[in-house]
Each structure stands twice: as structure tokens, then as C-alpha cells.
PDB file of C-alpha atoms in Angstrom:
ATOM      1  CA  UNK A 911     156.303  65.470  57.723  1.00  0.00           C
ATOM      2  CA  UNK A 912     152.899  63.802  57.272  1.00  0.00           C
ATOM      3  CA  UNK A 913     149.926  65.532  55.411  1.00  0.00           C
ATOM      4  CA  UNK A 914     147.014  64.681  56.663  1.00  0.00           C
ATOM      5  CA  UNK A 915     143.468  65.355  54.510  1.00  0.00           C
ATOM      6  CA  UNK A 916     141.602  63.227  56.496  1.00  0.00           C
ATOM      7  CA  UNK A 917     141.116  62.578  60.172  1.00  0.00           C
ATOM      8  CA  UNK A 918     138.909  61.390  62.876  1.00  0.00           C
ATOM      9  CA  UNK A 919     139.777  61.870  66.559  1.00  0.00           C
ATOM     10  CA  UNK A 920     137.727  60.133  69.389  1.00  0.00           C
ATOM     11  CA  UNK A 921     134.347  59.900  67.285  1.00  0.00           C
ATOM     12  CA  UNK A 922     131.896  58.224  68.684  1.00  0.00           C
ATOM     13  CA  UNK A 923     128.058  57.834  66.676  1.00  0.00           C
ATOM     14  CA  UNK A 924     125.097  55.853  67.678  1.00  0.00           C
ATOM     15  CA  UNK A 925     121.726  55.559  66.552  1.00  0.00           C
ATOM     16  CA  UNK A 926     119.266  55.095  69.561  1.00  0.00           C
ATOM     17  CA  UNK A 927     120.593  52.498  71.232  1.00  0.00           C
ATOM     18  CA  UNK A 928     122.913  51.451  69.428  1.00  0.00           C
ATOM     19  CA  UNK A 929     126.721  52.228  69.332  1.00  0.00           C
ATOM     20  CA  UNK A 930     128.055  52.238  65.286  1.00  0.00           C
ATOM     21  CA  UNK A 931     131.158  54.032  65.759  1.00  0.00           C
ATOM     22  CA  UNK A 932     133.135  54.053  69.528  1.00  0.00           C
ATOM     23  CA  UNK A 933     136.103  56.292  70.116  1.00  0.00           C
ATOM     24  CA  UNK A 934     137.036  56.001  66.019  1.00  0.00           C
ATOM     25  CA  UNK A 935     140.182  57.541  65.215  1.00  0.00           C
ATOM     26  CA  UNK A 936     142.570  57.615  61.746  1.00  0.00           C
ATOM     27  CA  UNK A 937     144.393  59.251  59.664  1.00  0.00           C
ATOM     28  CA  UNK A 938     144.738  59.723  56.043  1.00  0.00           C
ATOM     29  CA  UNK A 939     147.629  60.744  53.992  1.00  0.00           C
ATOM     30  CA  UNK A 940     147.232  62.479  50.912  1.00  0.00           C
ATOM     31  CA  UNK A 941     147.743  60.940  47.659  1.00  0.00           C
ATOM     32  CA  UNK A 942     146.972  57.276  49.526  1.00  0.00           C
ATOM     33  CA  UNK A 943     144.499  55.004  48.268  1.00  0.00           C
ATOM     34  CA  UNK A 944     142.954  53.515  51.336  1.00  0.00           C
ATOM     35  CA  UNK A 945     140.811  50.313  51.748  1.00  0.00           C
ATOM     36  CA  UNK A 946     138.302  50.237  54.839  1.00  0.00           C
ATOM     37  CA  UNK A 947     137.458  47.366  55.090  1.00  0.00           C
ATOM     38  CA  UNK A 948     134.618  45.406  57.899  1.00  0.00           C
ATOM     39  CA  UNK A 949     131.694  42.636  58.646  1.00  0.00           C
ATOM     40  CA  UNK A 950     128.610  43.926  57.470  1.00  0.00           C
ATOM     41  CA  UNK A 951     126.997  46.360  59.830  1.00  0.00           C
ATOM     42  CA  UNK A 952     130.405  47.217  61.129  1.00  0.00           C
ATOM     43  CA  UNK A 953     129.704  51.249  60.463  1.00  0.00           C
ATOM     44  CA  UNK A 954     131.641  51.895  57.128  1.00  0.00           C
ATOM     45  CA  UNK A 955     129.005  53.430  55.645  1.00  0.00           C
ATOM     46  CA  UNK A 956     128.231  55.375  58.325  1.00  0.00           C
ATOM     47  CA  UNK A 957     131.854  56.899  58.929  1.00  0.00           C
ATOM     48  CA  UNK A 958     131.975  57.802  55.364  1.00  0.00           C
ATOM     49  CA  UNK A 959     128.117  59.677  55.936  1.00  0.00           C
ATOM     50  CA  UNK A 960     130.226  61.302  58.742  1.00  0.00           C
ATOM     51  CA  UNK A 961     132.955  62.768  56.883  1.00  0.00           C
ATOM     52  CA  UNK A 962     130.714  63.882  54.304  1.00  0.00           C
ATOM     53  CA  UNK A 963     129.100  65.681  56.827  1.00  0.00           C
ATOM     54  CA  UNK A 964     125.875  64.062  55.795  1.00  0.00           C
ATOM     55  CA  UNK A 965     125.681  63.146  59.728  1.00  0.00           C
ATOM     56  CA  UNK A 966     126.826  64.500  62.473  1.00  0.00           C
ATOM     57  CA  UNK A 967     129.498  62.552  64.925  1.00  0.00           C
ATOM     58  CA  UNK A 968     127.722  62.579  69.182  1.00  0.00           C
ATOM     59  CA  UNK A 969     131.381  63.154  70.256  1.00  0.00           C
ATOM     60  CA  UNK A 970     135.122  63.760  68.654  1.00  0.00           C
ATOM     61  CA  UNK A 971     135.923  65.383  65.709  1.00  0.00           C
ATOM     62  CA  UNK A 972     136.321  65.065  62.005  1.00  0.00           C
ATOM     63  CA  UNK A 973     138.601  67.490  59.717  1.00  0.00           C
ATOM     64  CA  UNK A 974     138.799  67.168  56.100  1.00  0.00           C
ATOM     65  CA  UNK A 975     141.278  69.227  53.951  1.00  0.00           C
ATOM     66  CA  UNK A 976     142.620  71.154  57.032  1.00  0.00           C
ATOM     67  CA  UNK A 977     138.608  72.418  57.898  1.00  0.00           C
ATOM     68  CA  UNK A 978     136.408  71.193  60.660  1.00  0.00           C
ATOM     69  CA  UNK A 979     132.906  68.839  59.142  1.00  0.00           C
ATOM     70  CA  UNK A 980     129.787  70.605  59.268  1.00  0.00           C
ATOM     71  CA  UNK A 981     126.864  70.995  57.947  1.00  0.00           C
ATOM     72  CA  UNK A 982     126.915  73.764  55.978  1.00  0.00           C
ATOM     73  CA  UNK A 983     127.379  71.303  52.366  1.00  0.00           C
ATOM     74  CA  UNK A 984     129.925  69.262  51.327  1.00  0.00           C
ATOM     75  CA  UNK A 985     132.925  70.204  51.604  1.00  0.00           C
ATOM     76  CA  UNK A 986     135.188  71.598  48.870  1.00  0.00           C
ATOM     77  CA  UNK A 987     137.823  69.150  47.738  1.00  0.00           C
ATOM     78  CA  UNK A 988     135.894  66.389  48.289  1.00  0.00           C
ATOM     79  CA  UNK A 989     133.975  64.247  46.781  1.00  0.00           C
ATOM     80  CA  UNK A 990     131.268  61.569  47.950  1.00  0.00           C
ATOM     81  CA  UNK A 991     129.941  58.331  45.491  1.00  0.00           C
ATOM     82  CA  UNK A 992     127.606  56.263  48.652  1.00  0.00           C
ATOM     83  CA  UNK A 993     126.564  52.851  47.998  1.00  0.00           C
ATOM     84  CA  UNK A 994     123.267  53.270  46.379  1.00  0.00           C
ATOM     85  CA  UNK A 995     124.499  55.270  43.628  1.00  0.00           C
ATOM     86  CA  UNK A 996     121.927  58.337  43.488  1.00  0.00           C
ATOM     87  CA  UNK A 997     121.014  59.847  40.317  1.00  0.00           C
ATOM     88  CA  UNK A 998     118.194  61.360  38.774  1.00  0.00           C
ATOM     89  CA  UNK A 999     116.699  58.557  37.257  1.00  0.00           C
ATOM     90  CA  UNK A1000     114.516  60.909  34.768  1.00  0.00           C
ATOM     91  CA  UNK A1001     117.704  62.587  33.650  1.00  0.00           C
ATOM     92  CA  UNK A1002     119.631  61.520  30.340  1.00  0.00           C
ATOM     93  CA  UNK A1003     123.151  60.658  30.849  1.00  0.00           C
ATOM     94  CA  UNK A1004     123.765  64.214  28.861  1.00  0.00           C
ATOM     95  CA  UNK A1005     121.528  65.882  31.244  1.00  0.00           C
ATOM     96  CA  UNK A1006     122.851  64.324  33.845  1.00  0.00           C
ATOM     97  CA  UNK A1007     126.740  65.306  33.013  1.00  0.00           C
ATOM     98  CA  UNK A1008     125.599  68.879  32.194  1.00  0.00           C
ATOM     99  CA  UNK A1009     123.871  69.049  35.808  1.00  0.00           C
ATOM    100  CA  UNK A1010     127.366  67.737  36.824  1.00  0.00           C
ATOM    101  CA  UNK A1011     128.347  71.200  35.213  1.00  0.00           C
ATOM    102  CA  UNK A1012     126.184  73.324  35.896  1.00  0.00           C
ATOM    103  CA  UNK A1013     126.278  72.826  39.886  1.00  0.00           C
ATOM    104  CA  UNK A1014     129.325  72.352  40.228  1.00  0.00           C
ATOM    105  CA  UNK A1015     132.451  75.039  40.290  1.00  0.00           C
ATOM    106  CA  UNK A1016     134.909  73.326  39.712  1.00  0.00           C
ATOM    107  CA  UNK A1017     133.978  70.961  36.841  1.00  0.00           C
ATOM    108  CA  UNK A1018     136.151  69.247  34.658  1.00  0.00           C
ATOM    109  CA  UNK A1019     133.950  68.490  31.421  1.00  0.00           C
ATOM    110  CA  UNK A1020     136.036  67.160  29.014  1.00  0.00           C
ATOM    111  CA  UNK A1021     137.521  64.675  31.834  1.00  0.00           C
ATOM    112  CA  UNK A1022     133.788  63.434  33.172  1.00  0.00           C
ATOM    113  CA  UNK A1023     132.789  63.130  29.507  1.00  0.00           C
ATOM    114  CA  UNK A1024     135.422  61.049  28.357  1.00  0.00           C
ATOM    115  CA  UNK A1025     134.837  58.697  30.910  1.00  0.00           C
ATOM    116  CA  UNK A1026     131.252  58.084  30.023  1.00  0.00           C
ATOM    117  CA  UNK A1027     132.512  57.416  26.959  1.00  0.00           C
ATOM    118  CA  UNK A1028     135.508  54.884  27.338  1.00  0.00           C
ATOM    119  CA  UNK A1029     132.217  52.654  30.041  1.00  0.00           C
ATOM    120  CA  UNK A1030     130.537  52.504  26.391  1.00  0.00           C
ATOM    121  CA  UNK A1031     127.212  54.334  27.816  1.00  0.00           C
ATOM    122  CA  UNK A1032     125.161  56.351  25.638  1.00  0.00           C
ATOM    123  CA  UNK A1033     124.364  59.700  26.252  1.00  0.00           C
ATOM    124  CA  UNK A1034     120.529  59.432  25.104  1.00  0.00           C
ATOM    125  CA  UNK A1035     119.544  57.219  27.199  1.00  0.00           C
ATOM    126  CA  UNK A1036     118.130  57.748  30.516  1.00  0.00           C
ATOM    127  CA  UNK A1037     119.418  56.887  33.921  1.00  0.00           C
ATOM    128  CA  UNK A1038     116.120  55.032  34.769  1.00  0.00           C
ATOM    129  CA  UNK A1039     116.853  52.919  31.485  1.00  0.00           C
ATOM    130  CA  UNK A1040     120.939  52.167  32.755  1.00  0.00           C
ATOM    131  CA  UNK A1041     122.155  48.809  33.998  1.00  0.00           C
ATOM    132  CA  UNK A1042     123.412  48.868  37.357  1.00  0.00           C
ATOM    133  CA  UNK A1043     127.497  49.177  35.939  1.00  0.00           C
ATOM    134  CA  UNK A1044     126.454  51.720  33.501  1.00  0.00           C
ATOM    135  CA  UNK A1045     125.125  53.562  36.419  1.00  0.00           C
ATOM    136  CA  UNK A1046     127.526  53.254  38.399  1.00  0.00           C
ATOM    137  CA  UNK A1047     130.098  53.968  35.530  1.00  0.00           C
ATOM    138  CA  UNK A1048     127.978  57.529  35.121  1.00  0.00           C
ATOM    139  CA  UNK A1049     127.933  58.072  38.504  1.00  0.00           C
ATOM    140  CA  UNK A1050     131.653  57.703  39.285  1.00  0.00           C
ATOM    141  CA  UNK A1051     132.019  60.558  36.128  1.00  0.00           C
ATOM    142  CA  UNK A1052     130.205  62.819  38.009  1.00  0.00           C
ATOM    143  CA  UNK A1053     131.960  62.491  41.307  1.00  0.00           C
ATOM    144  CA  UNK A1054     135.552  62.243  39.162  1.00  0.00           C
ATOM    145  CA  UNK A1055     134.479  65.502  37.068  1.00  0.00           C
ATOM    146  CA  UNK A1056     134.530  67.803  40.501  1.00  0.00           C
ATOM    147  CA  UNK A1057     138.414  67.112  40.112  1.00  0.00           C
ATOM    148  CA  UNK A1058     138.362  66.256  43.869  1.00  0.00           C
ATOM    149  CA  UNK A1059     141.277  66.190  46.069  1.00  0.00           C
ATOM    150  CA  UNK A1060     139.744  63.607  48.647  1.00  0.00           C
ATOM    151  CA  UNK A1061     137.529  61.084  46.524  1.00  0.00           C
ATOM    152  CA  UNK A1062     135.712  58.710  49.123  1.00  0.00           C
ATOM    153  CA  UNK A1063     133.405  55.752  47.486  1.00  0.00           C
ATOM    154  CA  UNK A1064     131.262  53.652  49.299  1.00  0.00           C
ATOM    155  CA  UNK A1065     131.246  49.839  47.358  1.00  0.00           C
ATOM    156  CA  UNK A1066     131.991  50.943  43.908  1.00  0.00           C
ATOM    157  CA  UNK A1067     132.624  47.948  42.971  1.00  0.00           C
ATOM    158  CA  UNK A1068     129.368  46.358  43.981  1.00  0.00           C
ATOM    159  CA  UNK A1069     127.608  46.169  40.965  1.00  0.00           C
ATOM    160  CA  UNK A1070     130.405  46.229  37.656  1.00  0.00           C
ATOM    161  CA  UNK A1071     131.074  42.781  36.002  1.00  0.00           C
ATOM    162  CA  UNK A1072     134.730  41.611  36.185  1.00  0.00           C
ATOM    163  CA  UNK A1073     136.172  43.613  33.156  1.00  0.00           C
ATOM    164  CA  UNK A1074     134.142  46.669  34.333  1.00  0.00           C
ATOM    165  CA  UNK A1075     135.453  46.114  38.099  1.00  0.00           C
ATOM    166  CA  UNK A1076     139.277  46.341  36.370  1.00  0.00           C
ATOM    167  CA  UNK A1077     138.328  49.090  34.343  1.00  0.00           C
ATOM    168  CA  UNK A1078     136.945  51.344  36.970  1.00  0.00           C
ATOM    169  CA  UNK A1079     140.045  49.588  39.189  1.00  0.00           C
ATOM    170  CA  UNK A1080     142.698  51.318  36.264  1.00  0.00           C
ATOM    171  CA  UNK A1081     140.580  54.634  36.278  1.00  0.00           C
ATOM    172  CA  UNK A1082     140.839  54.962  40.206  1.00  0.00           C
ATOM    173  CA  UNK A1083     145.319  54.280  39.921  1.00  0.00           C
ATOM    174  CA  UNK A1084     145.144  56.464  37.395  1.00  0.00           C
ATOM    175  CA  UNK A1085     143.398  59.262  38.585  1.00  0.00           C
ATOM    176  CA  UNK A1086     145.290  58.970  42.054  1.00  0.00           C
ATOM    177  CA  UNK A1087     148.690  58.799  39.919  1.00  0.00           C
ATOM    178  CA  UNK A1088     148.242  61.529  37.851  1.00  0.00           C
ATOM    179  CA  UNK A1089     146.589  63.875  39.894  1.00  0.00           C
ATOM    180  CA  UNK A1090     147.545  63.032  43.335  1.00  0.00           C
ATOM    181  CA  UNK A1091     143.939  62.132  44.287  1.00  0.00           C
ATOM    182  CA  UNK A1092     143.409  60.578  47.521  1.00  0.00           C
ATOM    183  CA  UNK A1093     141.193  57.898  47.721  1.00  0.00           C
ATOM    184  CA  UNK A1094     139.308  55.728  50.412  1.00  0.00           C
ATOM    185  CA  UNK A1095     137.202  53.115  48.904  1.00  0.00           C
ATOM    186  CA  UNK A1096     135.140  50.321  50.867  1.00  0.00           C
ATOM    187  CA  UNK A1097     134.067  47.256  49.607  1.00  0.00           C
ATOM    188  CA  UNK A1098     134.011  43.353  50.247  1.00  0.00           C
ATOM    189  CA  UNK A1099     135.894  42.686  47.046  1.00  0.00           C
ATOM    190  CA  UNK A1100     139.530  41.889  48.444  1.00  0.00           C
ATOM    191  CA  UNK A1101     140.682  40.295  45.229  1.00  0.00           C
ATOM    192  CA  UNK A1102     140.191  44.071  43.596  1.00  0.00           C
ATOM    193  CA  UNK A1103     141.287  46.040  46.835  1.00  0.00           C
ATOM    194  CA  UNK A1104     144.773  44.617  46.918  1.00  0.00           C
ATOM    195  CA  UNK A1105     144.689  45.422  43.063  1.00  0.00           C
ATOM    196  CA  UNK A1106     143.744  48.906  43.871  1.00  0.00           C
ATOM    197  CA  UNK A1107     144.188  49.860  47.265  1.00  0.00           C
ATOM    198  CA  UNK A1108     148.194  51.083  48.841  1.00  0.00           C
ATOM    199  CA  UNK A1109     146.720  51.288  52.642  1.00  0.00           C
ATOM    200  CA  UNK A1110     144.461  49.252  54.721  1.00  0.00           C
ATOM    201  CA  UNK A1111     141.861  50.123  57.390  1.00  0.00           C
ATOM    202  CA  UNK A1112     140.258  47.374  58.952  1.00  0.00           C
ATOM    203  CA  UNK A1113     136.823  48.773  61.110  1.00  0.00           C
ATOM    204  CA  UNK A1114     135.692  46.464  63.800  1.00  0.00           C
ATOM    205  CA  UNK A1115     133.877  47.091  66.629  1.00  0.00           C
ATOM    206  CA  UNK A1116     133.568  50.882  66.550  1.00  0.00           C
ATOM    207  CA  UNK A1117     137.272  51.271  65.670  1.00  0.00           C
ATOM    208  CA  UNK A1118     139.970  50.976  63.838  1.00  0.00           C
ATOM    209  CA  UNK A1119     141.593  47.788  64.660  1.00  0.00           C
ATOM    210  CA  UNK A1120     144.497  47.863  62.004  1.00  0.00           C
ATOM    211  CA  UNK A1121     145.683  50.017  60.061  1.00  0.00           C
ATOM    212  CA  UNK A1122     148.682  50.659  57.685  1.00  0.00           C
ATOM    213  CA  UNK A1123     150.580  50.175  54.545  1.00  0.00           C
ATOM    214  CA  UNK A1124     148.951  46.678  52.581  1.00  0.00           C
ATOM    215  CA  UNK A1125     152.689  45.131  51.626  1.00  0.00           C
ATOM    216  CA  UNK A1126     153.639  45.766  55.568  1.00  0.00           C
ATOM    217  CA  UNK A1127     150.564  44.172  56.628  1.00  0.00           C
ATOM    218  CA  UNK A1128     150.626  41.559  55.051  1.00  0.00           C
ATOM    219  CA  UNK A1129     154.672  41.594  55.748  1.00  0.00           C
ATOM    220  CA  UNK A1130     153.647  41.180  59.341  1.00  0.00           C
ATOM    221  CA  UNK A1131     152.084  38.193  59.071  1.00  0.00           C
ATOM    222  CA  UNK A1132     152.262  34.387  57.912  1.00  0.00           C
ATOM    223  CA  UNK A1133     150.091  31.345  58.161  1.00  0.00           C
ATOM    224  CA  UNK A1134     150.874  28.250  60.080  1.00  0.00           C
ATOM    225  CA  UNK A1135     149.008  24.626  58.696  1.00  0.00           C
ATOM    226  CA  UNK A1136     149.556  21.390  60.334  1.00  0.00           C
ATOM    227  CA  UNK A1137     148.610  19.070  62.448  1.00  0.00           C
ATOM    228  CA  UNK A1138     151.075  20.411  66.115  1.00  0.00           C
ATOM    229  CA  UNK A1139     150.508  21.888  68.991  1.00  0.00           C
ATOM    230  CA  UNK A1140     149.001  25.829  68.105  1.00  0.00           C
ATOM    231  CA  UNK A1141     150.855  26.821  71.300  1.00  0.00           C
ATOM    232  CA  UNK A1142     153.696  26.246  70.267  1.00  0.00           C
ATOM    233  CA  UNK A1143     154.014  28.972  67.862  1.00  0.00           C
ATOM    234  CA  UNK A1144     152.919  31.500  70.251  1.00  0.00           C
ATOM    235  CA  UNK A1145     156.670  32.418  71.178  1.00  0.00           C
ATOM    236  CA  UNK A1146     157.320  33.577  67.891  1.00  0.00           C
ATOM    237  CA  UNK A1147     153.909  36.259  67.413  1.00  0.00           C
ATOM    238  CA  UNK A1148     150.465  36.538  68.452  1.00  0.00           C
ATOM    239  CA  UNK A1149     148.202  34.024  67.097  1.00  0.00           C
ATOM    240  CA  UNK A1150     145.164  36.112  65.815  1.00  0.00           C
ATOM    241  CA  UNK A1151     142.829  32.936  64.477  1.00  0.00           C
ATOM    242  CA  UNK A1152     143.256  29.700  64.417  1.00  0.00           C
ATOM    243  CA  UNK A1153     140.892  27.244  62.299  1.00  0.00           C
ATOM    244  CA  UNK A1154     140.228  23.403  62.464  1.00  0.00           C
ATOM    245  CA  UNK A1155     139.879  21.313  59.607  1.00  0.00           C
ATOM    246  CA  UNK A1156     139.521  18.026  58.190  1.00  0.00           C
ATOM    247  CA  UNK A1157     143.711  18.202  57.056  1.00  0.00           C
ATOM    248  CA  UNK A1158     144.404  19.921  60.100  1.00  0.00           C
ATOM    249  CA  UNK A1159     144.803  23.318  61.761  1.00  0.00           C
ATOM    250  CA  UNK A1160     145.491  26.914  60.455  1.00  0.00           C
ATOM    251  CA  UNK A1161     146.672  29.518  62.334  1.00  0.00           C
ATOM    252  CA  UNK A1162     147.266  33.094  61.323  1.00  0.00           C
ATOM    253  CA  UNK A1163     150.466  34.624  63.421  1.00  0.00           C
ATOM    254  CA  UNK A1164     151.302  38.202  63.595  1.00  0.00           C
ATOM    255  CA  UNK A1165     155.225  38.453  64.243  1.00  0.00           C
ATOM    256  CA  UNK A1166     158.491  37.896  63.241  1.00  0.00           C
ATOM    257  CA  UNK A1167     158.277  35.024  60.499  1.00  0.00           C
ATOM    258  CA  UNK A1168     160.403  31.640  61.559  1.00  0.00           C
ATOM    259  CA  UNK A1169     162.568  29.793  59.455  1.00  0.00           C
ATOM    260  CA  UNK A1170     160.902  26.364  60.803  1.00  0.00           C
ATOM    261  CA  UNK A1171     158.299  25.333  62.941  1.00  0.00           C
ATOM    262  CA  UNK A1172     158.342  21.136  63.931  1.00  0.00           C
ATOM    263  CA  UNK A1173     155.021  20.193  62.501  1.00  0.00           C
ATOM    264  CA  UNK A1174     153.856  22.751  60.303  1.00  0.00           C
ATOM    265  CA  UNK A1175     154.094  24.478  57.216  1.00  0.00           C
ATOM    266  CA  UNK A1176     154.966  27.956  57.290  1.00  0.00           C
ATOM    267  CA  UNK A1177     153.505  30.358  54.107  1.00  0.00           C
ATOM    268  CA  UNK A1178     153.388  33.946  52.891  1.00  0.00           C
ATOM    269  CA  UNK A1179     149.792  35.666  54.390  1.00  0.00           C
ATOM    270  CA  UNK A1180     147.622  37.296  51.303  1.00  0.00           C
ATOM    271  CA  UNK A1181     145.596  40.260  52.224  1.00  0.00           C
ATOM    272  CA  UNK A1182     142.250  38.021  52.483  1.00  0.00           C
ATOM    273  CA  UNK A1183     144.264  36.019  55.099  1.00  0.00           C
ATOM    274  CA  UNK A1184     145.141  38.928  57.244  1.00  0.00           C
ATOM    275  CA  UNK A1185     141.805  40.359  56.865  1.00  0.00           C
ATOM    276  CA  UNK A1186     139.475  37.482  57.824  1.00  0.00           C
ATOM    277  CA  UNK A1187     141.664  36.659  60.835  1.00  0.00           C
ATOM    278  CA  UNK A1188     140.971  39.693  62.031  1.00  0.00           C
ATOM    279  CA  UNK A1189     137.593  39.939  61.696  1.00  0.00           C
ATOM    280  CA  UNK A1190     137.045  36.591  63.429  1.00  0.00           C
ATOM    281  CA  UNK A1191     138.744  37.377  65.756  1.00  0.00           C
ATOM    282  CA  UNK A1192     136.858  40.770  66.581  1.00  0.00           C
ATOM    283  CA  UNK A1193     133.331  38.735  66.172  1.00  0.00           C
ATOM    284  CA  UNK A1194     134.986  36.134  68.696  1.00  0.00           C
ATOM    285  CA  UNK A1195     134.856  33.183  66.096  1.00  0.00           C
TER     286      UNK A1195
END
């Protein structure tokens, strides 16, 4: 039996004329930690606004936790980090963790503390004052110290240096390991998400074009470089891109793997294969 904690059924969201999300449905286990994954502008940000319940969805519904989205706060259980990172910027990373305390009711102090502490940021200083990683280290404490059961983060990874990104990265497996957090994380970093991330949602075109389990993604597919015929590896999978160059063509096959193709070379697909092939192929590349 599955446990869902978050869901989205037939959700549809535009903003005047324009359609972000079409017909968007998913599911997400507890305990996962999900990539989602897109092309700029593809609507990430706003499904995650959506299952805050920051906006509001024209059509289809949204349950986190069991409970129906509303607008009546945030709901409890979950916790929200968005892109930009907001903090007070006049606050002092003290002030800041002990308004983490203070408005919270479920607040794990000691646990939000120590990770200010292992990012190296001092308490003293102000927000204002913080590099972008140190503020984004401080700002991950305070979504970490509500001790939330669904943890969604909108490009954490945007702004940390590469020993910060693995840091954060370790923090993140951690949490979800010991505490059974589940996570959903976007970001355009997918050296770090295949690192991180157990489950894959790719959002293209209002929708959820793949989804699933990262090694059985990944399983599913294999890339094809030579200089032969493309067609003729259509009987064994769906080409989903194919790609000219000056040594010859790639092509990036979902199906059953072959044991030899006449004229090409057949190789393992990495998650940055899988997910560029299908984003060309959803921008019609």
C-alpha cells in the first residue's frame, strides 16, 4: 500500500493568458526525495506556490498530508524554502533563529541551531550583511527547524559553492534518512540531483511527462552513437531525441536495451541524458 503526502489531480493554473500548469497530476510517496525537474518557465515554481497554498489552482485539486490546500496558512507538516530565499534582512542570524522559535510550534532549536553552526555563519551578523550561501545555509535552518514531514525547496542549490552544494546535499539524505522526511527539491543542477534525489519528475508542458524511480529511469534507457541509419533502432524502443554531429549521430532510445546494433555504439544513459532528451523533445528540438 502506497502513502501518499503529496498529490495533484487534474490542476490546471494560468495567469491571464497564459496556461503554466495543464491538467498536472502526481504523486508523492512519503519518505521519497523527489527531483522536479523542467526548461525555464516550465511552471516549477509555480506548482510548488500551489502546494504551499501560496496560490490557488483554476481547476483540480491539491492534498497535502491527507488535507485539502487552502488558504487558511501553510499547512502543518510542511515546510516551504522558494527560490529567492526570504528573510528579514534587518534581523541577526540569532534573531532570526529565535523568530524561527518563537512562531513556530513545533520548533526544533537545538537541531536549526546546530546547523547554522556546522555552514560556519555567525550569529551576530545580520542577514543583510550574509553571502548568498550563508543565506541560504540560514534559511534552510529555519525551514529544517519546523521538523517538517513534507520539506519542498525551490533551487536550493542555486547559490552554495561546490563544497557548500555537498554539504547542504549530505544534510538533505540525512535528514530524509533519519527522520523519514520527504523531500521535493527543484533545481537545474543534475550533477547534485542524482547525488541527492531517489525519484524523478520531469514538468513539461503543463504536465508531468515522466515520472518515477531515478535508477529505473535511467534503466529504461540507453544511448545510440554512430554514423547508421536512426531508423533502424526504432524496433527495439522509442527514439526520444536524436542529435547530429560532426562524429556522427546520437540518439536517446527508451526500451529494451540490445546486445548489438550494426553501426553504432550502444552505452549506459546518465540522468542528464534522459533528462535533456526529454526536454527537447517536449520544446520540439
Amino acid at each position: 500500500m502506497t502513502d501518499t503526502v503529496l498529490s495533484m489531480t487534474d490542476v490546471d493554473k494560468s495567469f491571464r493568458r497564459t496556461k503554466v500548469l495543464d491538467a498536472c497530476s502526481f504523486d508523492v510517496q512519503r519518505g521519497s526525495i523527489t527531483a522536479l525537474v523542467g526548461s525555464n518557465g516550465a511552471g516549477k515554481s509555480t506548482l510548488m506556490s500551489l502546494a504551499v497554498g501560496l496560490l490557488m489552482p483554476d481547476r483540480g485539486s491539491i492534498s497535502v498530508l491527507g488535507h485539502a490546500v487552502g488558504q487558511q496558512g501553510i499547512a502543518p507538516g510542511l515546510s516551504y524554502l522558494a527560490q529567492h530565499k526570504p528573510l528579514y534582512a534587518r534581523f541577526t542570524v540569532a534573531e532570526t533563529l529565535r523568530f524561527g522559535r518563537a512562531t513556530n510550534t513545533q520548533w526544533d532549536d537545538a537541531y536549526a541551531t546546530a546547523l547554522v553552526d556546522a555552514a560556519g555563519v555567525p550569529k551576530s551578523t545580520r542577514i543583510k550583511s550574509l553571502s548568498p550561501g550563508h543565506r541560504t545555509r540560514v534559511a534552510l535552518a529555519l525551514a529544517l527547524g519546523r521538523r517538517p514531514e513534507v520539506l519542498l525547496l525551490d533551487e536550493p542549490l542555486a547559490d552554495l559553492d561546490p563544497v557548500a552544494r555537498r554539504a547542504v546535499a549530505q544534510t538533505l539524505m540525512r535528514d530524509a534518512a533519519e527522520n523519514g522526511t520527504t523531500i521535493v527539491m527543484s533545481s537545474h543542477v543534475l550533477a547534485e540531483l542524482a547525488d541527492v534525489a531517489d525519484q524523478l519528475m520531469l514538468l513539461q508542458g503543463g504536465r508531468i511527462q515522466l515520472s518515477g524511480s531515478l535508477d529505473e529511469l535511467t534503466a529504461e534507457h540507453y544511448v545510440l552513437s554512430g554514423t547508421g541509419d536512426p531508423s533502424t533502432v526504432v524496433g527495439v524502443g522509442t527514439v526520444i531525441s536524436e542529435e547530429l554531429g560532426t562524429g556522427g549521430t546520437t540518439v536517446v532510445v527508451r526500451g529494451v536495451r540490445p546486445q548489438h546494433t550494426t553501426g553504432w555504439q550502444i552505452d549506459s544513459a546518465t540522468l542528464d541524458d534522459v533528462v535533456l532528451a526529454h526536454l527537447s523533445a517536449g520544446s520540439g528540438s
